Amino acid sequence: TQLLEQSPQFLSIQEGENLTVYCNSSSVFSSLQWYRQEPGEGPVLLVTVVTGGEVKKLKRLTFQFGDARKDSSLHITAAQPGDTGLYLCAGVGYGQNFVFGPGTRLSVLP
Amino acid sequence: DVKVTQSSRYLVKRTGEKVFLECVQDMDHENMFWYRQDPGLGLRLIYFSYDVKMKEKGDIPEGYSVSREKKERFSLILESASTNQTSMYLCASSFGAGGLYEQYFGPGTRLTVT
């Protein structure tokens, strides 16, 4: 069974700070997705990374896929209250099924 | 604007009741999924469907069944609800299979079984 771990589980920071959250596995994935989920809503896709070592930027968010395709990180620069939410990583195995991590709950205080 | 809707946002049922959760998507997607979300466990796949009348078990199908009679509609059925099925249930759809395709999620149904 493929498992994804995310750290930290909870993160509370002040507006303007930088942060990094991590998604780790002992399994290799064909691709990895990051979603953000706001209270009372379903997750919304932020990015998909496919190639080992790939870096993608989405405004203040930077996503990296590990060289070995087993881990990923999400870095947020100058966090804002609108970044508050649950960040989920989802790995896609070669069997095409998604495996979701437990999430990092981020709170950005004004 | 793409949309996945779920029949109820909140539902309270008694142990032993039969429960139906409905999901409708308006994007003509082939694939539909049912997950449950529990704190600290992330999303766990219950069942998915790649076509009308087709279904595949996910990681935790026990105690659940599904029905897909029309392309846009995917129903999750709890034959006899139990307290350990209290959870947030999320439906999703996607155009293709695998990780290159975005999953679009509904807002979720928070089910409480008493």
PDB file of C-alpha atoms in Angstrom:
ATOM      1  CA  THR A   1       0.000   0.000   0.000  1.00  0.00           C
ATOM      2  CA  GLN A   2       1.344   3.397  -0.959  1.00  0.00           C
ATOM      3  CA  LEU A   3       1.324   5.976   1.801  1.00  0.00           C
ATOM      4  CA  LEU A   4       1.970   9.691   1.816  1.00  0.00           C
ATOM      5  CA  GLU A   5       3.040  11.611   4.902  1.00  0.00           C
ATOM      6  CA  GLN A   6       2.769  15.367   5.242  1.00  0.00           C
ATOM      7  CA  SER A   7       4.535  17.659   7.657  1.00  0.00           C
ATOM      8  CA  PRO A   8       3.888  19.671   9.608  1.00  0.00           C
ATOM      9  CA  GLN A   9       0.359  18.619  10.417  1.00  0.00           C
ATOM     10  CA  PHE A  10      -0.537  22.120  11.656  1.00  0.00           C
ATOM     11  CA  LEU A  11       1.117  25.463  10.992  1.00  0.00           C
ATOM     12  CA  SER A  12       0.139  28.877  12.322  1.00  0.00           C
ATOM     13  CA  ILE A  13       2.129  31.862  11.118  1.00  0.00           C
ATOM     14  CA  GLN A  14       1.910  35.631  10.823  1.00  0.00           C
ATOM     15  CA  GLU A  15       1.118  37.395   7.575  1.00  0.00           C
ATOM     16  CA  GLY A  16       4.292  38.045   5.594  1.00  0.00           C
ATOM     17  CA  GLU A  17       6.227  35.016   6.817  1.00  0.00           C
ATOM     18  CA  ASN A  18       7.570  32.292   4.539  1.00  0.00           C
ATOM     19  CA  LEU A  19       6.804  28.607   5.023  1.00  0.00           C
ATOM     20  CA  THR A  20       7.465  25.203   3.546  1.00  0.00           C
ATOM     21  CA  VAL A  21       5.333  22.078   3.828  1.00  0.00           C
ATOM     22  CA  TYR A  22       6.485  18.625   2.888  1.00  0.00           C
ATOM     23  CA  CYS A  23       4.988  15.529   1.342  1.00  0.00           C
ATOM     24  CA  ASN A  24       6.986  12.301   1.671  1.00  0.00           C
ATOM     25  CA  SER A  25       6.650   8.665   0.693  1.00  0.00           C
ATOM     26  CA  SER A  26       8.739   5.539   0.370  1.00  0.00           C
ATOM     27  CA  SER A  27       6.950   4.858  -2.931  1.00  0.00           C
ATOM     28  CA  VAL A  28       7.652   6.242  -6.376  1.00  0.00           C
ATOM     29  CA  PHE A  29       4.834   8.138  -8.069  1.00  0.00           C
ATOM     30  CA  SER A  30       4.259   8.872 -11.731  1.00  0.00           C
ATOM     31  CA  SER A  31       3.021  12.341 -10.812  1.00  0.00           C
ATOM     32  CA  LEU A  32       2.023  14.335  -7.785  1.00  0.00           C
ATOM     33  CA  GLN A  33      -0.680  16.913  -7.263  1.00  0.00           C
ATOM     34  CA  TRP A  34      -1.216  19.594  -4.637  1.00  0.00           C
ATOM     35  CA  TYR A  35      -4.724  20.673  -3.651  1.00  0.00           C
ATOM     36  CA  ARG A  36      -6.003  23.352  -1.289  1.00  0.00           C
ATOM     37  CA  GLN A  37      -9.219  22.852   0.628  1.00  0.00           C
ATOM     38  CA  GLU A  38     -11.048  25.688   2.352  1.00  0.00           C
ATOM     39  CA  PRO A  39     -13.564  25.104   5.155  1.00  0.00           C
ATOM     40  CA  GLY A  40     -16.872  23.764   3.868  1.00  0.00           C
ATOM     41  CA  GLU A  41     -15.544  23.174   0.366  1.00  0.00           C
ATOM     42  CA  GLY A  42     -13.970  20.383  -1.614  1.00  0.00           C
ATOM     43  CA  PRO A  43     -10.269  20.401  -2.545  1.00  0.00           C
ATOM     44  CA  VAL A  44      -9.188  22.480  -5.531  1.00  0.00           C
ATOM     45  CA  LEU A  45      -6.172  21.556  -7.636  1.00  0.00           C
ATOM     46  CA  LEU A  46      -3.192  23.926  -7.420  1.00  0.00           C
ATOM     47  CA  VAL A  47      -0.567  22.119  -9.489  1.00  0.00           C
ATOM     48  CA  THR A  48       0.540  18.821 -11.010  1.00  0.00           C
ATOM     49  CA  VAL A  49       4.239  17.891 -11.141  1.00  0.00           C
ATOM     50  CA  VAL A  50       5.341  15.073 -13.379  1.00  0.00           C
ATOM     51  CA  THR A  51       9.110  15.069 -13.883  1.00  0.00           C
ATOM     52  CA  GLY A  52      11.622  14.275 -11.130  1.00  0.00           C
ATOM     53  CA  GLY A  53      13.271  17.526 -10.001  1.00  0.00           C
ATOM     54  CA  GLU A  54      10.539  19.641 -11.580  1.00  0.00           C
ATOM     55  CA  VAL A  55       9.849  23.062 -10.073  1.00  0.00           C
ATOM     56  CA  LYS A  56       6.634  24.941 -10.747  1.00  0.00           C
ATOM     57  CA  LYS A  57       5.668  28.414  -9.575  1.00  0.00           C
ATOM     58  CA  LEU A  58       2.181  29.749  -9.058  1.00  0.00           C
ATOM     59  CA  LYS A  59       2.485  33.393  -7.954  1.00  0.00           C
ATOM     60  CA  ARG A  60       3.890  33.167  -4.388  1.00  0.00           C
ATOM     61  CA  LEU A  61       3.709  29.357  -4.295  1.00  0.00           C
ATOM     62  CA  THR A  62       6.648  27.201  -5.421  1.00  0.00           C
ATOM     63  CA  PHE A  63       6.232  23.452  -5.848  1.00  0.00           C
ATOM     64  CA  GLN A  64       9.055  20.961  -6.242  1.00  0.00           C
ATOM     65  CA  PHE A  65       8.979  17.259  -7.111  1.00  0.00           C
ATOM     66  CA  GLY A  66      11.874  15.265  -5.685  1.00  0.00           C
ATOM     67  CA  ASP A  67      14.467  13.816  -8.032  1.00  0.00           C
ATOM     68  CA  ALA A  68      13.453  10.289  -7.043  1.00  0.00           C
ATOM     69  CA  ARG A  69       9.721  11.120  -7.450  1.00  0.00           C
ATOM     70  CA  LYS A  70       9.015  10.084  -3.870  1.00  0.00           C
ATOM     71  CA  ASP A  71       8.561  13.467  -2.250  1.00  0.00           C
ATOM     72  CA  SER A  72       7.476  17.021  -2.878  1.00  0.00           C
ATOM     73  CA  SER A  73       7.506  20.381  -1.175  1.00  0.00           C
ATOM     74  CA  LEU A  74       5.351  23.494  -1.282  1.00  0.00           C
ATOM     75  CA  HIS A  75       6.951  26.807  -0.374  1.00  0.00           C
ATOM     76  CA  ILE A  76       4.852  29.928   0.183  1.00  0.00           C
ATOM     77  CA  THR A  77       6.543  33.316   0.154  1.00  0.00           C
ATOM     78  CA  ALA A  78       5.074  36.212   2.140  1.00  0.00           C
ATOM     79  CA  ALA A  79       2.010  34.287   3.275  1.00  0.00           C
ATOM     80  CA  GLN A  80      -1.334  36.077   3.321  1.00  0.00           C
ATOM     81  CA  PRO A  81      -4.552  35.315   5.229  1.00  0.00           C
ATOM     82  CA  GLY A  82      -6.081  34.139   1.947  1.00  0.00           C
ATOM     83  CA  ASP A  83      -3.566  31.259   1.934  1.00  0.00           C
ATOM     84  CA  THR A  84      -5.285  29.759   4.982  1.00  0.00           C
ATOM     85  CA  GLY A  85      -6.579  26.265   4.327  1.00  0.00           C
ATOM     86  CA  LEU A  86      -5.800  22.561   4.256  1.00  0.00           C
ATOM     87  CA  TYR A  87      -3.048  21.655   1.799  1.00  0.00           C
ATOM     88  CA  LEU A  88      -3.241  18.121   0.465  1.00  0.00           C
ATOM     89  CA  CYS A  89      -0.739  16.288  -1.668  1.00  0.00           C
ATOM     90  CA  ALA A  90      -1.901  13.413  -3.858  1.00  0.00           C
ATOM     91  CA  GLY A  91       0.427  10.912  -5.447  1.00  0.00           C
ATOM     92  CA  VAL A  92      -0.510   8.949  -8.523  1.00  0.00           C
ATOM     93  CA  GLY A  93       0.956   5.488  -8.727  1.00  0.00           C
ATOM     94  CA  TYR A  94       1.551   3.577 -11.903  1.00  0.00           C
ATOM     95  CA  GLY A  95      -1.766   1.846 -11.277  1.00  0.00           C
ATOM     96  CA  GLN A  96      -3.419   5.238 -11.890  1.00  0.00           C
ATOM     97  CA  ASN A  97      -5.083   5.499  -8.480  1.00  0.00           C
ATOM     98  CA  PHE A  98      -4.672   8.558  -6.315  1.00  0.00           C
ATOM     99  CA  VAL A  99      -3.207   8.371  -2.817  1.00  0.00           C
ATOM    100  CA  PHE A 100      -3.830  11.416  -0.653  1.00  0.00           C
ATOM    101  CA  GLY A 101      -1.739  12.580   2.257  1.00  0.00           C
ATOM    102  CA  PRO A 102      -3.419  13.607   5.537  1.00  0.00           C
ATOM    103  CA  GLY A 103      -2.886  17.297   4.850  1.00  0.00           C
ATOM    104  CA  THR A 104      -1.211  20.319   6.416  1.00  0.00           C
ATOM    105  CA  ARG A 105      -3.602  22.759   8.020  1.00  0.00           C
ATOM    106  CA  LEU A 106      -2.233  26.282   7.534  1.00  0.00           C
ATOM    107  CA  SER A 107      -3.469  29.330   9.397  1.00  0.00           C
ATOM    108  CA  VAL A 108      -2.108  32.743   8.400  1.00  0.00           C
ATOM    109  CA  LEU A 109      -2.885  35.408  10.955  1.00  0.00           C
ATOM    110  CA  PRO A 110      -3.256  39.071   9.914  1.00  0.00           C
TER     111      PRO A 110
ATOM    112  CA  ASP B   1     -18.003  27.074 -14.783  1.00  0.00           C
ATOM    113  CA  VAL B   2     -17.431  23.434 -13.881  1.00  0.00           C
ATOM    114  CA  LYS B   3     -19.608  22.023 -11.194  1.00  0.00           C
ATOM    115  CA  VAL B   4     -19.914  18.961  -9.012  1.00  0.00           C
ATOM    116  CA  THR B   5     -22.912  19.032  -6.722  1.00  0.00           C
ATOM    117  CA  GLN B   6     -23.795  16.782  -3.830  1.00  0.00           C
ATOM    118  CA  SER B   7     -27.341  16.258  -2.658  1.00  0.00           C
ATOM    119  CA  SER B   8     -26.837  17.282   0.970  1.00  0.00           C
ATOM    120  CA  ARG B   9     -24.264  19.302   2.884  1.00  0.00           C
ATOM    121  CA  TYR B  10     -25.245  17.793   6.228  1.00  0.00           C
ATOM    122  CA  LEU B  11     -27.022  14.544   6.994  1.00  0.00           C
ATOM    123  CA  VAL B  12     -27.908  12.828  10.275  1.00  0.00           C
ATOM    124  CA  LYS B  13     -28.983   9.187  10.158  1.00  0.00           C
ATOM    125  CA  ARG B  14     -29.591   6.432  12.665  1.00  0.00           C
ATOM    126  CA  THR B  15     -27.627   3.199  12.922  1.00  0.00           C
ATOM    127  CA  GLY B  16     -29.025   0.599  10.545  1.00  0.00           C
ATOM    128  CA  GLU B  17     -30.652   3.047   8.151  1.00  0.00           C
ATOM    129  CA  LYS B  18     -30.018   2.852   4.414  1.00  0.00           C
ATOM    130  CA  VAL B  19     -28.349   6.057   3.246  1.00  0.00           C
ATOM    131  CA  PHE B  20     -28.086   7.442  -0.276  1.00  0.00           C
ATOM    132  CA  LEU B  21     -25.560  10.132  -1.188  1.00  0.00           C
ATOM    133  CA  GLU B  22     -26.019  11.618  -4.635  1.00  0.00           C
ATOM    134  CA  CYS B  23     -23.433  13.345  -6.801  1.00  0.00           C
ATOM    135  CA  VAL B  24     -24.009  15.105 -10.114  1.00  0.00           C
ATOM    136  CA  GLN B  25     -21.431  16.627 -12.469  1.00  0.00           C
ATOM    137  CA  ASP B  26     -22.140  18.854 -15.450  1.00  0.00           C
ATOM    138  CA  MET B  27     -18.798  18.494 -17.241  1.00  0.00           C
ATOM    139  CA  ASP B  28     -19.480  15.301 -19.221  1.00  0.00           C
ATOM    140  CA  HIS B  29     -16.613  13.629 -17.340  1.00  0.00           C
ATOM    141  CA  GLU B  30     -16.135   9.902 -17.748  1.00  0.00           C
ATOM    142  CA  ASN B  31     -14.642   9.275 -14.322  1.00  0.00           C
ATOM    143  CA  MET B  32     -16.310   9.751 -10.973  1.00  0.00           C
ATOM    144  CA  PHE B  33     -15.039   9.012  -7.484  1.00  0.00           C
ATOM    145  CA  TRP B  34     -16.290   8.743  -3.913  1.00  0.00           C
ATOM    146  CA  TYR B  35     -13.909   9.499  -1.033  1.00  0.00           C
ATOM    147  CA  ARG B  36     -14.306   9.811   2.684  1.00  0.00           C
ATOM    148  CA  GLN B  37     -12.224  12.354   4.597  1.00  0.00           C
ATOM    149  CA  ASP B  38     -11.331  11.893   8.252  1.00  0.00           C
ATOM    150  CA  PRO B  39      -8.985  14.060  10.358  1.00  0.00           C
ATOM    151  CA  GLY B  40      -5.397  12.849  10.154  1.00  0.00           C
ATOM    152  CA  LEU B  41      -6.198  10.258   7.495  1.00  0.00           C
ATOM    153  CA  GLY B  42      -6.649  12.379   4.386  1.00  0.00           C
ATOM    154  CA  LEU B  43      -8.964  11.305   1.605  1.00  0.00           C
ATOM    155  CA  ARG B  44      -9.525   7.591   1.186  1.00  0.00           C
ATOM    156  CA  LEU B  45     -11.040   6.206  -1.999  1.00  0.00           C
ATOM    157  CA  ILE B  46     -14.217   4.175  -1.520  1.00  0.00           C
ATOM    158  CA  TYR B  47     -15.302   3.453  -5.119  1.00  0.00           C
ATOM    159  CA  PHE B  48     -14.750   4.892  -8.567  1.00  0.00           C
ATOM    160  CA  SER B  49     -16.359   4.524 -11.959  1.00  0.00           C
ATOM    161  CA  TYR B  50     -14.843   4.902 -15.430  1.00  0.00           C
ATOM    162  CA  ASP B  51     -18.092   4.622 -17.334  1.00  0.00           C
ATOM    163  CA  VAL B  52     -21.817   4.219 -16.961  1.00  0.00           C
ATOM    164  CA  LYS B  53     -22.724   1.009 -15.136  1.00  0.00           C
ATOM    165  CA  MET B  54     -19.056   0.324 -14.377  1.00  0.00           C
ATOM    166  CA  LYS B  55     -17.581   0.452 -10.893  1.00  0.00           C
ATOM    167  CA  GLU B  56     -14.299  -0.415  -9.250  1.00  0.00           C
ATOM    168  CA  LYS B  57     -13.504  -0.854  -5.577  1.00  0.00           C
ATOM    169  CA  GLY B  58     -11.170   1.614  -3.987  1.00  0.00           C
ATOM    170  CA  ASP B  59      -9.201   1.202  -0.790  1.00  0.00           C
ATOM    171  CA  ILE B  60     -12.119   1.016   1.671  1.00  0.00           C
ATOM    172  CA  PRO B  61     -15.257  -0.354  -0.083  1.00  0.00           C
ATOM    173  CA  GLU B  62     -16.553  -2.422   2.845  1.00  0.00           C
ATOM    174  CA  GLY B  63     -20.016  -1.316   3.950  1.00  0.00           C
ATOM    175  CA  TYR B  64     -20.604   0.742   0.798  1.00  0.00           C
ATOM    176  CA  SER B  65     -22.004   0.223  -2.676  1.00  0.00           C
ATOM    177  CA  VAL B  66     -22.379   2.524  -5.663  1.00  0.00           C
ATOM    178  CA  SER B  67     -24.581   3.039  -8.662  1.00  0.00           C
ATOM    179  CA  ARG B  68     -23.940   4.828 -11.946  1.00  0.00           C
ATOM    180  CA  GLU B  69     -26.931   4.593 -14.245  1.00  0.00           C
ATOM    181  CA  LYS B  70     -26.242   7.884 -16.041  1.00  0.00           C
ATOM    182  CA  LYS B  71     -22.934   9.476 -16.970  1.00  0.00           C
ATOM    183  CA  GLU B  72     -23.515  12.581 -14.878  1.00  0.00           C
ATOM    184  CA  ARG B  73     -24.701  10.872 -11.699  1.00  0.00           C
ATOM    185  CA  PHE B  74     -22.816   8.691  -9.213  1.00  0.00           C
ATOM    186  CA  SER B  75     -24.527   7.499  -6.060  1.00  0.00           C
ATOM    187  CA  LEU B  76     -22.970   6.141  -2.877  1.00  0.00           C
ATOM    188  CA  ILE B  77     -25.107   3.799  -0.810  1.00  0.00           C
ATOM    189  CA  LEU B  78     -24.619   2.804   2.793  1.00  0.00           C
ATOM    190  CA  GLU B  79     -26.714  -0.356   3.052  1.00  0.00           C
ATOM    191  CA  SER B  80     -26.885  -0.294   6.855  1.00  0.00           C
ATOM    192  CA  ALA B  81     -25.268   2.781   8.356  1.00  0.00           C
ATOM    193  CA  SER B  82     -22.955   2.364  11.308  1.00  0.00           C
ATOM    194  CA  THR B  83     -21.375   4.909  13.639  1.00  0.00           C
ATOM    195  CA  ASN B  84     -17.919   4.287  12.159  1.00  0.00           C
ATOM    196  CA  GLN B  85     -19.244   5.641   8.865  1.00  0.00           C
ATOM    197  CA  THR B  86     -19.635   9.089  10.398  1.00  0.00           C
ATOM    198  CA  SER B  87     -17.405  11.169   8.142  1.00  0.00           C
ATOM    199  CA  MET B  88     -17.129  13.792   5.429  1.00  0.00           C
ATOM    200  CA  TYR B  89     -17.931  12.283   2.027  1.00  0.00           C
ATOM    201  CA  LEU B  90     -16.492  13.901  -1.080  1.00  0.00           C
ATOM    202  CA  CYS B  91     -17.452  13.187  -4.662  1.00  0.00           C
ATOM    203  CA  ALA B  92     -15.113  14.030  -7.538  1.00  0.00           C
ATOM    204  CA  SER B  93     -15.050  13.744 -11.302  1.00  0.00           C
ATOM    205  CA  SER B  94     -12.301  13.897 -13.910  1.00  0.00           C
ATOM    206  CA  PHE B  95     -12.037  13.842 -17.684  1.00  0.00           C
ATOM    207  CA  GLY B  96      -9.357  11.184 -17.857  1.00  0.00           C
ATOM    208  CA  ALA B  97      -7.707   8.663 -15.631  1.00  0.00           C
ATOM    209  CA  GLY B  98      -4.503   9.123 -13.706  1.00  0.00           C
ATOM    210  CA  GLY B  99      -2.496  11.976 -12.359  1.00  0.00           C
ATOM    211  CA  LEU B 100      -2.404  14.174 -15.435  1.00  0.00           C
ATOM    212  CA  TYR B 101      -6.066  14.924 -14.994  1.00  0.00           C
ATOM    213  CA  GLU B 102      -7.539  17.318 -12.480  1.00  0.00           C
ATOM    214  CA  GLN B 103     -10.141  15.963 -10.132  1.00  0.00           C
ATOM    215  CA  TYR B 104     -13.021  18.351  -9.530  1.00  0.00           C
ATOM    216  CA  PHE B 105     -14.585  17.957  -6.126  1.00  0.00           C
ATOM    217  CA  GLY B 106     -18.025  18.664  -4.770  1.00  0.00           C
ATOM    218  CA  PRO B 107     -18.470  20.571  -1.495  1.00  0.00           C
ATOM    219  CA  GLY B 108     -18.867  17.394   0.537  1.00  0.00           C
ATOM    220  CA  THR B 109     -21.578  15.823   2.668  1.00  0.00           C
ATOM    221  CA  ARG B 110     -20.946  15.644   6.382  1.00  0.00           C
ATOM    222  CA  LEU B 111     -22.709  12.500   7.536  1.00  0.00           C
ATOM    223  CA  THR B 112     -23.360  11.761  11.196  1.00  0.00           C
ATOM    224  CA  VAL B 113     -24.629   8.316  12.164  1.00  0.00           C
ATOM    225  CA  THR B 114     -26.071   8.136  15.679  1.00  0.00           C
TER     226      THR B 114
END
